[in-house]
Coordinates of C-alpha atoms in Angstrom, one line a residue:
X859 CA -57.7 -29.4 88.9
X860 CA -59.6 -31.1 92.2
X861 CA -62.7 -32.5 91.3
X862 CA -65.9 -30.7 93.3
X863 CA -67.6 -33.5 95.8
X864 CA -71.1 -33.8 94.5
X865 CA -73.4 -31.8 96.5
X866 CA -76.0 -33.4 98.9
X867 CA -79.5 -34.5 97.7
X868 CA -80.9 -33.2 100.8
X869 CA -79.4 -29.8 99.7
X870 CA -80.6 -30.1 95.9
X871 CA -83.7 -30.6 96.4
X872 CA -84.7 -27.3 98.3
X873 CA -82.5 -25.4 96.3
X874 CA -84.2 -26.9 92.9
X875 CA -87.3 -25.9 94.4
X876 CA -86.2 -22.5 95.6
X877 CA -85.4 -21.8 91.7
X878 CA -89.0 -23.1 90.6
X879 CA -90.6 -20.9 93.3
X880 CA -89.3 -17.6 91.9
X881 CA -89.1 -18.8 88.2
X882 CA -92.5 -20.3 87.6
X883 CA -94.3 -17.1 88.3
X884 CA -91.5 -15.7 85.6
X885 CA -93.0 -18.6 83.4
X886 CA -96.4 -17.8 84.0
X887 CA -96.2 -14.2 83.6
X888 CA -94.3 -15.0 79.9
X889 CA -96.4 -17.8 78.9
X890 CA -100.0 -15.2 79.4
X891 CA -98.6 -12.4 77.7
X892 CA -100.7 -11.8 74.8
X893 CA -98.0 -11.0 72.4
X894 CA -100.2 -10.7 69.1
X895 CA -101.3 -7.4 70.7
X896 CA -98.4 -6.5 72.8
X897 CA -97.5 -3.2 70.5
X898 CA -101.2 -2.0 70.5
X899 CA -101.4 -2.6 74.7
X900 CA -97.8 -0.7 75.2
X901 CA -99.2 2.0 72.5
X902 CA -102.2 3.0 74.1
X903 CA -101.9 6.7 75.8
X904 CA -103.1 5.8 78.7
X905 CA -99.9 3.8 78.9
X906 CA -97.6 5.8 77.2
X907 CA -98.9 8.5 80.0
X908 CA -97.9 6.1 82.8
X909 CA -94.6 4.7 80.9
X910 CA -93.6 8.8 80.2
X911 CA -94.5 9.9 83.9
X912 CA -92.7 6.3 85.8
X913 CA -90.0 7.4 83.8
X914 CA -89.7 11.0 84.4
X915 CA -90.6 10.5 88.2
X916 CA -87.6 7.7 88.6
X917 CA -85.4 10.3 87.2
X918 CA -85.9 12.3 89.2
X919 CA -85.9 10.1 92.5
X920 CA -82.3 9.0 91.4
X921 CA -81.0 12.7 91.0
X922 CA -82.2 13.4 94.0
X923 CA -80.7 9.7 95.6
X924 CA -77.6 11.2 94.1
X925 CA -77.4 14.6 95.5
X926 CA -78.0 13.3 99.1
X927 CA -77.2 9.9 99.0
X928 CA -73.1 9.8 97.9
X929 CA -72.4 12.6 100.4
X930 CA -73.9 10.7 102.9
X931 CA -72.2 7.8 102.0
X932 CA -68.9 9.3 101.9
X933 CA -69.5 10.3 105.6
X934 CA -70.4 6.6 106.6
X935 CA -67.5 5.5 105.1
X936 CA -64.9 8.0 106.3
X937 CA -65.6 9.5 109.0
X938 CA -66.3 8.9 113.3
X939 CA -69.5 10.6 114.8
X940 CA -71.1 9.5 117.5
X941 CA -75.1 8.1 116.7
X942 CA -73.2 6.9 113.2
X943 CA -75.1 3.5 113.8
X944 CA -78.0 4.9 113.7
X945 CA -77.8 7.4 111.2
X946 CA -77.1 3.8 109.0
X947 CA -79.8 1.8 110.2
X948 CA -82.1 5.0 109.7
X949 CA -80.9 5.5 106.2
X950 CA -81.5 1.5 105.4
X951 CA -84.8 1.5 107.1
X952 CA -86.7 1.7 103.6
X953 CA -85.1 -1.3 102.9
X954 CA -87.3 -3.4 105.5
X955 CA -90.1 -0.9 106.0
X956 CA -93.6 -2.0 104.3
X957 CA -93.8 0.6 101.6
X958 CA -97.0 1.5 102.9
X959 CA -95.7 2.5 106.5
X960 CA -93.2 4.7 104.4
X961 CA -95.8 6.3 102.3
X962 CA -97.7 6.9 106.3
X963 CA -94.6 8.2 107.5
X964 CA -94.1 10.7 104.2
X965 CA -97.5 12.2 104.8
X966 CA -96.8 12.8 108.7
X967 CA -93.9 14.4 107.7
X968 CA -94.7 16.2 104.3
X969 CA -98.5 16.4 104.5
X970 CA -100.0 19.8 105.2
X971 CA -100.8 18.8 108.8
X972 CA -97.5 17.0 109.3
X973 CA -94.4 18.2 111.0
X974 CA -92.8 20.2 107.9
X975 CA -96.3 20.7 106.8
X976 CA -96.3 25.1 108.2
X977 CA -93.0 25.7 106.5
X978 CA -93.9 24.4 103.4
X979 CA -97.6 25.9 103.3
X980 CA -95.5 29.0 104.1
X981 CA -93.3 28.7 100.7
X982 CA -96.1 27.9 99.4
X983 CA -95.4 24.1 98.6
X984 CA -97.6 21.4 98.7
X985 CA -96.4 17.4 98.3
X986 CA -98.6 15.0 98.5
X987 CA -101.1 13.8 95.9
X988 CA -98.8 15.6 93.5
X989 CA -95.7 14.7 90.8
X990 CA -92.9 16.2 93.5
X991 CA -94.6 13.4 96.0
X992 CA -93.9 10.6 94.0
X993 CA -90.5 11.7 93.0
X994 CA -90.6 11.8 97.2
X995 CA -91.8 8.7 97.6
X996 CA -89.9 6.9 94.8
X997 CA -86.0 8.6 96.5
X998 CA -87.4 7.3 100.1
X999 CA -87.5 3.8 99.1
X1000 CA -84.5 3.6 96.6
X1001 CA -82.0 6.1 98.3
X1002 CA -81.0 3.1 100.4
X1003 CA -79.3 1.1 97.4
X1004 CA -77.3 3.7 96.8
X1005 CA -76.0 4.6 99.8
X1006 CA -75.1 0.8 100.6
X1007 CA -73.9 0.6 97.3
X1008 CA -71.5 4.0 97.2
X1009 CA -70.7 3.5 101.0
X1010 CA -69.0 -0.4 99.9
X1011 CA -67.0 1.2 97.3
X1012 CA -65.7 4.1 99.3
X1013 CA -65.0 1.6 102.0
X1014 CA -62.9 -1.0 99.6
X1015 CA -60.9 2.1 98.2
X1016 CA -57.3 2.4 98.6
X1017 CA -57.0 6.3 99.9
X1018 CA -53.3 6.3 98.4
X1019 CA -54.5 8.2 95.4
X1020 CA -56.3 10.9 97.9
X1021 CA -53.5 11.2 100.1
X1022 CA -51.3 11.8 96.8
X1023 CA -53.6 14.6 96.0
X1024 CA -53.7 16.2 99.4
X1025 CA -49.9 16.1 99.5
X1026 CA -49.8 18.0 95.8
X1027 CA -52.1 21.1 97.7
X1028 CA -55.4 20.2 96.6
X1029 CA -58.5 21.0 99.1
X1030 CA -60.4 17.7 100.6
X1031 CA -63.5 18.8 98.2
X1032 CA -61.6 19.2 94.8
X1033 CA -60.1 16.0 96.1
X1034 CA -63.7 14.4 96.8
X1035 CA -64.5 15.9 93.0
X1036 CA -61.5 15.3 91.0
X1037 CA -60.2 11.8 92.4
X1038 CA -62.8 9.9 95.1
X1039 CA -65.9 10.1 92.7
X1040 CA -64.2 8.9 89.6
X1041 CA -62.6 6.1 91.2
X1042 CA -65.6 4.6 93.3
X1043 CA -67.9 5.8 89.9
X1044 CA -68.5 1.9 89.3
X1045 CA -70.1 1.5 92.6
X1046 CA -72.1 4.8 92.2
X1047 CA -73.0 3.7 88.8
X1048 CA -74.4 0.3 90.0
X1049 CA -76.3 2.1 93.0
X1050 CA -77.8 4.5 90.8
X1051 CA -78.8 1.3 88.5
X1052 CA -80.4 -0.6 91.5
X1053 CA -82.2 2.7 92.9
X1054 CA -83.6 3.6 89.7
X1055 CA -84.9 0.3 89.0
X1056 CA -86.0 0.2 92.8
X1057 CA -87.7 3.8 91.7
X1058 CA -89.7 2.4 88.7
X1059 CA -90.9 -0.3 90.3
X1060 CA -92.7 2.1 93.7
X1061 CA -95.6 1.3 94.3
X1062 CA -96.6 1.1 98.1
X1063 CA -95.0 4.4 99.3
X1064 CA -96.5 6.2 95.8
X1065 CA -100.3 5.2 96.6
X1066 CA -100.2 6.1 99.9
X1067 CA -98.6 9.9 99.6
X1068 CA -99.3 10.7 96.1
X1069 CA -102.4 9.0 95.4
X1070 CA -103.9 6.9 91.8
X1071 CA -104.3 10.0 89.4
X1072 CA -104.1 9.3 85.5
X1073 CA -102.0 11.9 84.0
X1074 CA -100.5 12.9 87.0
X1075 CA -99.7 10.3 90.0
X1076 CA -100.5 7.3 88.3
X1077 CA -96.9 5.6 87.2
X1078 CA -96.9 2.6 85.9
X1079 CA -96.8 0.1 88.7
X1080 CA -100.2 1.9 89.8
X1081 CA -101.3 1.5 86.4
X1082 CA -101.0 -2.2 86.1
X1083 CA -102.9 -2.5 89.8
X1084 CA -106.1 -0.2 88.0
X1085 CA -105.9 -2.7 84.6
X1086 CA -105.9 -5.8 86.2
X1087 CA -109.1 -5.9 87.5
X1088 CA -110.6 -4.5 84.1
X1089 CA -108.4 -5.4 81.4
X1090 CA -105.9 -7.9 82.2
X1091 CA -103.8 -8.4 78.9
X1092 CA -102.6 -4.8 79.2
X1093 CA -102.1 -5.7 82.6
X1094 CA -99.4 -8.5 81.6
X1095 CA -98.4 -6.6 79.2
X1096 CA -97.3 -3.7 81.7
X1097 CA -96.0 -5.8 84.1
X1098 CA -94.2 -7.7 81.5
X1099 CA -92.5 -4.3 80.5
X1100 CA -91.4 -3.6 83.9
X1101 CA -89.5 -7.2 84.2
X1102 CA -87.9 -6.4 80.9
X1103 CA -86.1 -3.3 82.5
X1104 CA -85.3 -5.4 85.7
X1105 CA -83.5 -8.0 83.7
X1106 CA -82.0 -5.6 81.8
X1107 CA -80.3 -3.6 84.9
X1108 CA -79.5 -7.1 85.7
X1109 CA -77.8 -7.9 83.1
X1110 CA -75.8 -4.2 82.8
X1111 CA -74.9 -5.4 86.8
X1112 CA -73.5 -9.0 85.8
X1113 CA -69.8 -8.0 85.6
X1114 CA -69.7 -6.4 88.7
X1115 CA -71.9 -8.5 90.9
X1116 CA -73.3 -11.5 89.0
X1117 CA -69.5 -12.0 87.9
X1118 CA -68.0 -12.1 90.8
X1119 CA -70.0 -14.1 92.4
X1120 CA -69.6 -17.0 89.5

C-alpha cells in the first residue's frame, strides 16, 4: 500500500483552525450546561409545551415535504419541460434565502392581504400567527433537503427494474409505487432525516409568519431566544437538546454520507 505524502503546513493550519472555529462554540455550549439541573430545566411545562409543539409542528412539515416534495423530485429527475431550471433553483431558494425574507414572503403570499389571502378568507382559513403557519413555515425551509436529496437518488438509479415492470403490464404509477419508491427509499429516508431536523431547528421563517406565542407558536428554537435573556441555564439547556437531535440525525446519516465520504 503507497504511503500518503504528508499534507502541507500551509494547508493544516487553516484546516486545524476551521475545526476549532465550529467546535469551540460546541465546547462552550457543553462545558456551561448546568447539568446538576438539566432534568428539572427540560421538565418544566413551559418546555415540555415547546418540546411537544417543535415536535408535532416538524411532523407535520415533513409529511407535508413528503407529499410534495418526492413527486416533485421524480419530475426533476425524469422528465424534460421547459423552465425545468428554474422550477430547481425556485424549489432550492430556501436553501440560501435569509429565513426571515421567507417568513416576509409567506405572509405576502398566505397573509390575509396577500395574494392567496381572498381564497382562503373565503374557506374560511387563516395562516399566519397560528400552528398550520409554522407547520408552513417549517416545510418552506426544509422541503429543499428533500427534494435534493430524493432527486440524487432517482437520478443514480438504474431504471432496468422499472422498465422490467413496464414490460410485465404495470401502469407508470403502480410502477412509481411498487418499485421506484422502495428502491430510492434510502435517499427519501435520509431527506426526510435532514428536513425534519432542518424543521426543528426553524426559527427565522417561524417568527416572522407565525409569531412568539407560548402554547401555540412558540417551538422550541423561539423558546430558547425568550429564555436567554431571562433565564439562561434553561437556555443552554434547550439549545443543548436541540444539538443532541442534530448529532443524532448525524450519526443515523453516517453510513450513507459520512461513510462514503471516509
Amino acid at each position: 500500500m503507497a504511503r500518503r505524502p504528508r499534507p502541507p503546513v500551509l494547508l493544516v493550519v487553516p484546516a486545524v483552525g476551521a475545526v476549532l472555529f465550529v467546535g469551540l462554540p460546541l465546547v462552550g455550549l457543553l462545558a456551561k450546561t448546568p447539568w446538576g439541573s438539566l432534568g428539572e430545566q427540560l421538565s418544566s411545562p413551559d418546555v415540555l409545551s415547546a418540546l411537544w409543539l417543535s415536535v408535532e409542528c416538524s411532523l407535520g412539515a415533513l409529511l407535508l415535504s413528503l407529499v410534495l416534495g418526492v413527486p416533485l423530485a421524480f419530475l426533476l429527475a425524469r422528465t424534460d419541460f421547459r423552465g425545468k431550471a428554474v422550477v430547481r433553483a425556485l424549489v432550492t431558494l430556501p436553501l440560501v434565502l435569509p429565513p426571515v425574507a421567507g417568513g416576509v414572503a409567506l405572509l405576502l403570499a398566505f397573509g390575509r392581504r396577500g395574494l392567496a389571502g381572498d381564497l382562503l378568507a373565503a374557506v374560511d382559513v387563516s395562516l399566519p400567527f397560528t400552528k398550520a403557519g409554522v407547520i408552513l413555515a417549517e416545510a418552506f425551509v426544509a422541503m429543499p433537503f428533500l427534494v435534493l436529496s430524493v432527486e440524487g437518488a432517482l437520478a443514480g438509479l438504474d431504471p432496468e427494474h422499472e422498465d422490467v415492470a413496464s414490460t410485465l403490464g404495470a401502469r407508470p404509477l403502480r410502477v412509481f409505487f411498487t418499485v421506484t419508491v422502495p428502491l430510492v427509499g434510502p435517499g427519501i429516508a435520509a431527506g426526510a432525516a435532514l428536513a425534519w431536523a432542518r424543521a426543528l431547528g426553524e426559527f427565522g421563517a417561524t417568527i416572522t409568519f407565525a409569531g412568539n406565542f407560548p402554547g401555540t407558536t412558540q417551538t422550541l428554537p423561539l423558546a430558547v431566544y425568550v429564555l436567554l435573556q431571562d433565564e439562561p441555564d434553561a437556555a443552554i439547556s434547550l439549545s443543548l437538546l436541540l444539538l443532541t437531535v442534530s448529532l443524532a440525525v448525524l450519526i443515523l446519516l453516517r453510513n450513507r454520507w459520512l461513510g462514503r465520504v471516509a
